[in-house]
Structures are given as C-alpha cells and as structure tokens.
C-alpha cells in the first residue's frame, strides 16, 4: 500500500470515528431525526467532498454543503408532519450535522490534531446541555457584567495599548502591564463562574478551592468572619488553607505564562509548599467533614476599578524592583518582595517573573523572591484570621499552614543555588 493511500484511509477512518462519537452522543440523549449513522455518514461525505475539491475545485464543497442543507430541511419537514407534539424547538441537531460536514471536509486536508480537539469540544458542549442551561439560569445581571467587562478588558482595551517601554529603567510597557491584568482577571473570572455553577451551597472544600481561584485574601476574610457567626473553626481553617493552596497554583500558572524557565526553578519550593498544605488539610477535613458550610458570596472580579488598580500596582512593583536592584542591590529586592506580598502576591509574582525573563534578575534570586512574597502574604492573612476570627480558628489555621511556611523559609535559606 502506498503512503498516499494509507494517509487517505487514515483520514477517512478518523472522519467516520469522530462522526460516530458525535452521533452516539446525539442518539443517546433524546429523540432526534439524525443519529449514529447519520452523523458518521455526514462526516464521511464531508471528507469525500474535501478530497474531491482538491482535484475539481471548491465548488464541490459548496455543492455538498447545499445538499446537506436540503436534506436537513426535508428531514425536518417530514418529522414535523409525523409528530408535531413530540418535538422540542431546537436547531442543535441541525447545527451539529452542518458542523460535522465541515469537520469532515477539514479532515480531508487539515491537521488531524485540530480536528480531534474540535470534535472533543463539540461533544462536551452537546453532552452538558442541562448543566450549561442551568448555569445560564443562575447568571444574573452582575454575572453577565463580569463576563462583558472581561471581554472589554481583554479584547477592547488590550489591543489598542502600545507595545513598547516607557520611563526610567525601561520597565513600563502598557501592553504587557495590561496583559498581566487580563491573566489575573481571567483566572478570577473562571473561578467566579465555577462558583456560580456550583452555587452558594457548595461545601467547605469546594468553597475554599473556588474562593482561592477568585481571591484567597477575600476568602480568608470571609471565612474568618463566619466563625464569629457560628461556623465551626475547623471548617473555616480548612477553607482558608485550601484557598492558600490554590494561591500557590495561581502563582505557578502566572510564572509559567511569563517565564516558563523560571517555573522549573520555582517548582521544588512551590510544589513542596503545596503538598505540605494539602496533607494536614486532608487530615483535618476527615475529622470534621460531617459538618458542612455554605460558601460565602463572591464579588465580581472583573470590575474595571480593581483591574486598573491591579495594573497600577503591577507597574509600581516592577518599577520599585528595578530601582531597588539598580540602587540598593540584591538584598533590597527581598524587602520589596515582603512589602508587596502583604498586599498582592499576583503583582510581585508577575513583576519578578518578567524581570527574570528579561535576565534582569537571576532565576535563583527570582524564585526566592516569589516564595518570600508568598510567606509575607501568608503572615498577613494569619494576622487577619487572628484579628477577625479569633484565637481558635487562628490556632487551627496556623497548624495547617505552618509546615508549608517552614518548608518555604527553609528552601529560601538553605536550598543550594547550584542544585536549582
């Protein structure tokens, strides 16, 4: 068998397989006029039209799409005449068949990996119909405004900003500053939408995870306050520690986006801290899981005011770090990292990662600065828990976080630079 013929059979096989996958989902979820075989044949027809178009021109694809459209119209007319009362108004199946034809045509001359990804996204959207509709019903005006504001921040403001540096130390780049804002807001909006999907009745574990994705500091404050309202201290401590664990994951994501090479150096410390946070949390949760807790309300994380504040804070930290290194030396960077960590770990993480990517600070210094900021932020939140929640929740929270904090401090002081 020639290589070209083998490639041809492979494309046809992939087309039929993806068609069967989508058709199986459609046929299993309800009465539709097109099922398993229809989707497989539609995908195969699209692939054949694509192969023919390579030899006879693009009109073959247009004719194939027209033929599929006519069949859909006739199929719907026949079904409406047969059992009008059984039909629920929807165009999902028709759109699915048209997309299946397009996907089959793409397989004829496109990248296989992209076709598989599209089919995967396709079947997920089809299968989670009930959950997606439930999420849409839960979204109110404030939630839709969060989505629209994120679109505004990302796709309207970002493209018009100049992508060049200004000012002293050549660190202020409006495009890069706002790009970092979109990263942080995007993570927070994702956590906010998950919170809306699961609702305020989410248990303490999910509350800590989702709250940490939106804002670990706000989640810490909310659960500390709820102890005063009667929430059991162990549950509050678990939620607060989980939010801190999610913050460590956020830090890893931010480093990976800005400076992937730095992530390799930061992983030993951040990974150890994450593990030493989750282990005691799991132990305490097993002892207190019979009690449950409602997740505190979360605020819209995509408001323009906080986004602008975040941009200013990131730019300020970036400038102060560059100025401190230039004027005071390496040790001054740790003081800046501590002060910045008290207010916002995201800003210092992104600033240090950018300086590391531009080789303004060494990778060894960069990960230590980030861990220092994480420790400072943990100390700030511990003080918040003590003042707002009281001594019992403070003691339990400190017991959960102390192994992680000790490990982070030990890594900063004694981890050899040559081994990182």
Coordinates of C-alpha atoms in Angstrom, one line a residue:
X1 CA 0.0 0.0 0.0
X2 CA 1.4 3.4 -1.0
X3 CA 2.0 6.1 1.6
X4 CA -0.6 8.4 -0.1
X5 CA -3.3 5.6 0.0
X6 CA -2.5 4.9 3.7
X7 CA -2.9 8.6 4.5
X8 CA -6.2 8.6 2.6
X9 CA -7.6 5.6 4.5
X10 CA -6.5 7.1 7.8
X11 CA -8.3 10.4 7.1
X12 CA -11.5 8.5 6.2
X13 CA -11.2 6.3 9.3
X14 CA -10.8 9.4 11.5
X15 CA -13.7 11.1 9.9
X16 CA -16.0 8.1 10.5
X17 CA -14.8 7.7 14.1
X18 CA -15.5 11.3 15.0
X19 CA -18.9 11.1 13.3
X20 CA -19.7 8.0 15.3
X21 CA -18.6 9.7 18.5
X22 CA -20.9 12.7 17.9
X23 CA -23.7 10.6 16.6
X24 CA -23.6 8.3 19.7
X25 CA -24.0 11.3 22.0
X26 CA -26.9 12.7 19.9
X27 CA -28.7 9.3 19.7
X28 CA -28.2 8.6 23.4
X29 CA -29.6 11.9 24.7
X30 CA -33.0 12.0 23.1
X31 CA -35.3 11.5 20.1
X32 CA -33.6 13.1 17.1
X33 CA -34.1 12.6 13.4
X34 CA -30.4 12.1 12.9
X35 CA -28.4 9.6 15.0
X36 CA -25.4 7.4 15.0
X37 CA -25.2 6.5 11.3
X38 CA -26.4 9.9 10.0
X39 CA -23.5 11.7 11.8
X40 CA -20.9 9.2 10.6
X41 CA -22.2 9.4 7.0
X42 CA -22.3 13.2 7.2
X43 CA -18.6 13.3 8.3
X44 CA -17.6 10.8 5.6
X45 CA -19.5 12.8 3.0
X46 CA -17.7 16.0 4.1
X47 CA -14.3 14.2 3.9
X48 CA -15.1 12.9 0.4
X49 CA -16.2 16.4 -0.7
X50 CA -12.9 17.8 0.6
X51 CA -10.9 15.2 -1.2
X52 CA -12.8 15.9 -4.5
X53 CA -12.4 19.6 -4.0
X54 CA -8.6 19.2 -4.1
X55 CA -9.0 18.0 -7.7
X56 CA -12.1 19.7 -9.1
X57 CA -12.3 23.0 -7.1
X58 CA -14.1 24.5 -4.2
X59 CA -17.5 24.3 -5.8
X60 CA -17.6 20.6 -4.7
X61 CA -17.7 21.7 -1.1
X62 CA -20.3 24.3 -1.7
X63 CA -22.5 21.7 -3.5
X64 CA -22.0 19.2 -0.7
X65 CA -23.0 21.8 1.9
X66 CA -26.1 22.7 -0.1
X67 CA -27.1 19.1 -0.4
X68 CA -26.7 18.5 3.3
X69 CA -28.8 21.7 4.0
X70 CA -31.6 20.4 1.7
X71 CA -31.6 17.0 3.4
X72 CA -31.9 18.7 6.8
X73 CA -34.9 20.8 5.6
X74 CA -36.6 17.8 4.1
X75 CA -35.9 15.7 7.2
X76 CA -37.4 18.3 9.5
X77 CA -40.5 18.8 7.3
X78 CA -41.2 15.0 7.3
X79 CA -40.7 14.9 11.0
X80 CA -43.0 17.9 11.7
X81 CA -45.7 16.3 9.7
X82 CA -45.4 13.0 11.5
X83 CA -45.3 14.0 15.2
X84 CA -45.5 17.7 15.8
X85 CA -46.3 17.4 19.5
X86 CA -43.2 15.3 20.3
X87 CA -40.7 17.9 19.1
X88 CA -39.0 20.5 21.2
X89 CA -38.0 23.6 19.3
X90 CA -34.2 23.4 18.7
X91 CA -31.7 23.8 16.0
X92 CA -28.9 22.0 17.8
X93 CA -29.1 18.8 15.8
X94 CA -29.1 20.7 12.5
X95 CA -26.1 22.8 13.5
X96 CA -24.4 19.7 14.7
X97 CA -24.8 18.0 11.3
X98 CA -23.6 21.0 9.5
X99 CA -20.5 21.3 11.7
X100 CA -20.0 17.6 11.3
X101 CA -19.9 18.1 7.5
X102 CA -17.4 20.9 7.9
X103 CA -15.2 18.9 10.2
X104 CA -15.2 16.0 7.8
X105 CA -14.2 18.3 5.0
X106 CA -11.4 19.8 7.1
X107 CA -10.1 16.3 7.8
X108 CA -9.5 15.8 4.1
X109 CA -6.7 18.3 4.0
X110 CA -6.2 19.8 7.6
X111 CA -4.4 18.9 10.7
X112 CA -5.7 15.8 12.5
X113 CA -4.9 17.1 16.0
X114 CA -7.1 20.1 15.5
X115 CA -10.0 18.0 14.2
X116 CA -9.9 15.8 17.2
X117 CA -9.8 18.8 19.6
X118 CA -12.8 20.4 17.8
X119 CA -14.7 17.1 18.0
X120 CA -13.9 16.8 21.7
X121 CA -15.1 20.4 22.4
X122 CA -18.1 19.6 20.2
X123 CA -19.2 16.5 22.1
X124 CA -18.7 18.2 25.5
X125 CA -20.9 21.1 24.5
X126 CA -23.6 18.8 23.3
X127 CA -23.4 16.4 26.3
X128 CA -23.5 19.1 29.0
X129 CA -26.7 20.7 27.7
X130 CA -28.5 20.6 31.1
X131 CA -25.6 21.9 33.1
X132 CA -24.9 24.8 30.7
X133 CA -28.6 25.8 30.7
X134 CA -28.6 25.6 34.5
X135 CA -25.5 27.9 34.6
X136 CA -27.2 30.4 32.3
X137 CA -30.2 30.5 34.5
X138 CA -28.1 31.1 37.6
X139 CA -26.3 34.1 36.0
X140 CA -27.8 37.4 36.9
X141 CA -27.1 40.9 35.7
X142 CA -23.9 41.2 37.8
X143 CA -22.5 37.9 36.5
X144 CA -23.2 38.9 32.9
X145 CA -21.5 42.2 33.5
X146 CA -18.4 40.3 34.8
X147 CA -18.2 38.4 31.5
X148 CA -18.7 41.6 29.4
X149 CA -16.2 43.5 31.4
X150 CA -13.6 40.7 31.0
X151 CA -14.2 40.8 27.2
X152 CA -13.8 44.6 27.4
X153 CA -10.6 44.3 29.4
X154 CA -9.1 41.6 27.1
X155 CA -10.4 42.3 23.6
X156 CA -11.1 46.0 23.5
X157 CA -8.5 47.7 25.8
X158 CA -5.6 45.4 25.4
X159 CA -5.2 45.6 21.5
X160 CA -5.1 49.4 21.5
X161 CA -2.3 49.8 24.0
X162 CA 1.3 50.5 22.8
X163 CA 3.6 47.5 23.0
X164 CA 6.8 49.4 23.9
X165 CA 8.6 50.5 27.0
X166 CA 8.5 54.0 28.6
X167 CA 10.1 55.8 31.5
X168 CA 13.1 55.1 33.7
X169 CA 14.6 51.6 33.8
X170 CA 12.6 50.7 30.7
X171 CA 10.2 48.6 32.6
X172 CA 6.8 50.2 31.9
X173 CA 5.2 48.6 28.8
X174 CA 1.4 49.4 28.7
X175 CA 0.6 46.4 26.6
X176 CA 2.5 44.0 28.9
X177 CA 1.1 45.5 32.1
X178 CA -2.5 45.2 30.8
X179 CA -1.7 41.7 29.5
X180 CA -0.8 40.6 33.1
X181 CA -4.1 42.2 34.3
X182 CA -6.1 40.1 31.8
X183 CA -4.3 37.0 33.1
X184 CA -5.2 37.6 36.7
X185 CA -8.7 38.7 35.9
X186 CA -9.2 35.7 33.6
X187 CA -8.2 33.3 36.4
X188 CA -10.5 35.1 38.8
X189 CA -13.5 35.2 36.4
X190 CA -13.0 31.5 35.8
X191 CA -13.3 30.8 39.5
X192 CA -16.2 33.1 39.8
X193 CA -18.2 31.4 37.1
X194 CA -17.4 28.0 38.7
X195 CA -18.7 29.4 41.9
X196 CA -21.9 30.4 40.1
X197 CA -22.2 27.0 38.5
X198 CA -22.0 25.1 41.8
X199 CA -23.9 27.7 43.8
X200 CA -23.5 29.1 47.3
X201 CA -24.4 25.7 48.7
X202 CA -21.0 24.3 47.8
X203 CA -19.3 22.6 50.7
X204 CA -16.3 23.9 52.5
X205 CA -13.8 22.1 50.3
X206 CA -15.2 23.5 47.1
X207 CA -15.7 26.8 48.8
X208 CA -12.0 27.1 49.6
X209 CA -10.9 26.0 46.2
X210 CA -13.2 28.3 44.2
X211 CA -12.7 31.1 46.7
X212 CA -8.9 30.8 46.3
X213 CA -9.4 31.0 42.5
X214 CA -11.2 34.3 42.8
X215 CA -9.2 35.8 45.7
X216 CA -7.5 34.0 48.5
X217 CA -7.4 37.1 50.7
X218 CA -11.1 37.8 50.3
X219 CA -11.9 34.1 51.0
X220 CA -9.7 34.2 54.2
X221 CA -11.5 37.3 55.4
X222 CA -15.0 35.9 54.6
X223 CA -14.4 32.5 56.4
X224 CA -12.8 34.2 59.4
X225 CA -15.9 36.4 59.8
X226 CA -18.2 33.4 59.5
X227 CA -16.5 31.9 62.6
X228 CA -18.0 34.8 64.6
X229 CA -21.4 33.9 63.0
X230 CA -21.2 30.3 64.2
X231 CA -19.2 28.4 61.6
X232 CA -17.0 25.7 63.2
X233 CA -13.4 26.8 63.4
X234 CA -12.0 23.5 61.9
X235 CA -14.1 24.0 58.7
X236 CA -13.1 27.7 58.4
X237 CA -9.5 26.7 58.8
X238 CA -9.8 24.0 56.1
X239 CA -11.3 26.5 53.7
X240 CA -8.7 29.2 54.4
X241 CA -5.8 26.7 54.0
X242 CA -7.3 25.4 50.7
X243 CA -7.6 29.0 49.4
X244 CA -3.9 29.4 50.2
X245 CA -3.1 26.2 48.4
X246 CA -5.0 27.4 45.3
X247 CA -3.0 30.6 45.5
X248 CA 0.2 28.5 45.1
X249 CA -1.3 27.0 42.0
X250 CA -2.2 30.5 40.7
X251 CA 1.4 31.5 41.3
X252 CA 2.7 28.6 39.3
X253 CA 0.3 29.4 36.4
X254 CA 1.5 33.1 36.4
X255 CA 5.1 32.1 36.4
X256 CA 4.5 29.6 33.6
X257 CA 2.9 32.2 31.4
X258 CA 5.5 34.9 31.9
X259 CA 8.7 32.9 32.3
X260 CA 8.5 29.1 31.7
X261 CA 12.2 28.6 32.5
X262 CA 11.7 30.2 35.9
X263 CA 8.9 27.7 36.7
X264 CA 11.4 24.8 36.6
X265 CA 13.4 26.6 39.2
X266 CA 10.4 27.5 41.4
X267 CA 8.7 24.1 41.3
X268 CA 10.7 22.4 44.1
X269 CA 9.8 25.1 46.6
X270 CA 6.2 25.7 45.5
X271 CA 5.5 22.1 45.0
X272 CA 6.7 21.2 48.4
X273 CA 4.7 24.0 50.0
X274 CA 1.6 22.9 48.2
X275 CA 2.0 19.3 49.3
X276 CA 2.6 20.3 52.9
X277 CA -0.6 22.4 52.8
X278 CA -2.8 19.8 51.4
X279 CA -1.7 16.9 53.7
X280 CA -2.8 18.4 57.0
X281 CA -5.9 19.9 55.3
X282 CA -6.9 16.3 54.3
X283 CA -6.3 15.0 57.8
X284 CA -8.4 17.8 59.5
X285 CA -11.1 17.5 56.9
X286 CA -11.6 13.8 57.6
X287 CA -12.2 14.6 61.2
X288 CA -14.7 17.4 60.6
X289 CA -16.3 16.7 57.3
X290 CA -19.7 15.8 58.8
X291 CA -20.3 19.4 59.3
X292 CA -20.9 21.5 56.2
X293 CA -20.6 25.1 55.3
X294 CA -22.1 27.4 52.7
X295 CA -19.6 29.2 50.5
X296 CA -19.5 33.0 51.2
X297 CA -20.8 35.3 48.4
X298 CA -18.2 36.3 45.9
X299 CA -17.9 39.7 44.2
X300 CA -17.5 40.4 40.5
X301 CA -13.7 40.0 39.9
X302 CA -13.8 41.8 36.5
X303 CA -14.7 45.3 37.7
X304 CA -12.7 48.0 35.9
X305 CA -11.7 49.8 39.1
X306 CA -9.9 46.8 40.6
X307 CA -8.4 46.0 37.2
X308 CA -6.9 49.5 36.9
X309 CA -5.7 49.3 40.5
X310 CA -4.1 45.9 39.7
X311 CA -2.4 47.4 36.6
X312 CA -1.0 50.3 38.7
X313 CA 0.2 48.0 41.4
X314 CA 1.9 45.7 39.0
X315 CA 3.7 48.6 37.2
X316 CA 4.7 50.1 40.6
X317 CA 6.1 46.9 41.9
X318 CA 8.0 46.4 38.6
X319 CA 9.5 49.9 38.8
X320 CA 10.4 49.6 42.5
X321 CA 12.1 46.2 42.0
X322 CA 14.1 47.6 39.1
X323 CA 15.1 50.7 41.1
X324 CA 15.9 48.7 44.2
X325 CA 18.2 46.4 42.3
X326 CA 19.9 49.2 40.5
X327 CA 20.4 51.5 43.6
X328 CA 20.5 49.2 46.6
X329 CA 21.5 45.8 45.3
X330 CA 20.1 42.3 45.5
X331 CA 19.2 42.3 49.3
X332 CA 16.8 45.2 48.8
X333 CA 14.7 43.1 46.5
X334 CA 13.7 40.9 49.3
X335 CA 12.4 43.9 51.3
X336 CA 10.3 45.0 48.3
X337 CA 9.1 41.4 47.9
X338 CA 7.9 41.3 51.6
X339 CA 6.1 44.6 51.4
X340 CA 4.5 43.8 48.1
X341 CA 3.5 40.3 49.3
X342 CA 1.5 41.9 52.1
X343 CA -0.9 43.4 49.6
X344 CA -0.9 41.3 46.5
X345 CA 1.1 38.1 45.6
X346 CA 0.0 38.3 41.9
X347 CA 1.7 41.6 41.3
X348 CA 5.0 40.7 42.7
X349 CA 4.9 37.2 41.1
X350 CA 4.3 38.7 37.6
X351 CA 6.9 41.5 38.1
X352 CA 9.6 39.2 39.3
X353 CA 8.8 36.7 36.5
X354 CA 9.1 39.4 33.9
X355 CA 12.4 40.6 35.3
X356 CA 13.7 37.0 35.2
X357 CA 12.5 36.5 31.6
X358 CA 14.5 39.7 30.7
X359 CA 17.5 38.4 32.7
X360 CA 17.4 41.5 35.0
X361 CA 17.5 39.1 38.0
X362 CA 18.8 35.6 38.1
X363 CA 16.5 32.7 38.1
X364 CA 17.8 31.6 41.6
X365 CA 17.0 35.0 43.0
X366 CA 13.6 35.3 41.3
X367 CA 12.1 32.1 42.7
X368 CA 13.3 33.1 46.2
X369 CA 11.7 36.5 45.9
X370 CA 8.4 34.9 44.9
X371 CA 8.4 32.5 47.8
X372 CA 9.3 35.3 50.1
X373 CA 6.2 37.2 48.9
X374 CA 4.1 34.1 49.4
X375 CA 5.4 33.8 53.0
X376 CA 4.7 37.5 53.6
X377 CA 1.2 37.1 52.3
X378 CA 0.6 34.1 54.5
X379 CA 1.7 36.1 57.5
X380 CA -0.6 38.9 56.6
X381 CA -3.6 36.5 56.2
X382 CA -2.7 34.8 59.5
X383 CA -2.9 38.2 61.3
X384 CA -6.2 38.8 59.6
X385 CA -7.6 35.5 60.8
X386 CA -6.4 36.2 64.4
X387 CA -8.0 39.7 64.5
X388 CA -11.3 38.8 62.7
X389 CA -11.9 35.1 63.5
X390 CA -10.5 34.7 67.0
X391 CA -7.8 32.6 68.6
X392 CA -9.3 29.1 67.9
X393 CA -9.5 29.5 64.1
X394 CA -6.1 31.2 64.1
X395 CA -4.6 28.3 66.0
X396 CA -6.1 25.7 63.6
X397 CA -5.2 27.7 60.5
X398 CA -1.6 28.2 61.8
X399 CA -1.4 24.4 62.4
X400 CA -2.4 23.7 58.8
X401 CA -0.1 26.3 57.2
X402 CA 3.0 26.1 59.5
X403 CA 4.6 23.0 57.7
X404 CA 4.3 24.8 54.4
X405 CA 5.6 28.1 55.7
X406 CA 8.5 26.4 57.4
X407 CA 9.4 24.5 54.2
X408 CA 9.3 27.7 52.2
X409 CA 11.5 29.6 54.6
X410 CA 13.9 26.6 54.7
X411 CA 14.1 26.5 50.9
X412 CA 14.9 30.2 50.7
X413 CA 17.7 30.0 53.3
X414 CA 19.3 26.7 52.6
X415 CA 18.4 25.4 49.1
X416 CA 21.7 25.4 47.2
X417 CA 21.7 27.6 44.1
X418 CA 23.7 25.1 42.1
X419 CA 21.1 22.4 42.7
X420 CA 18.1 24.5 41.5

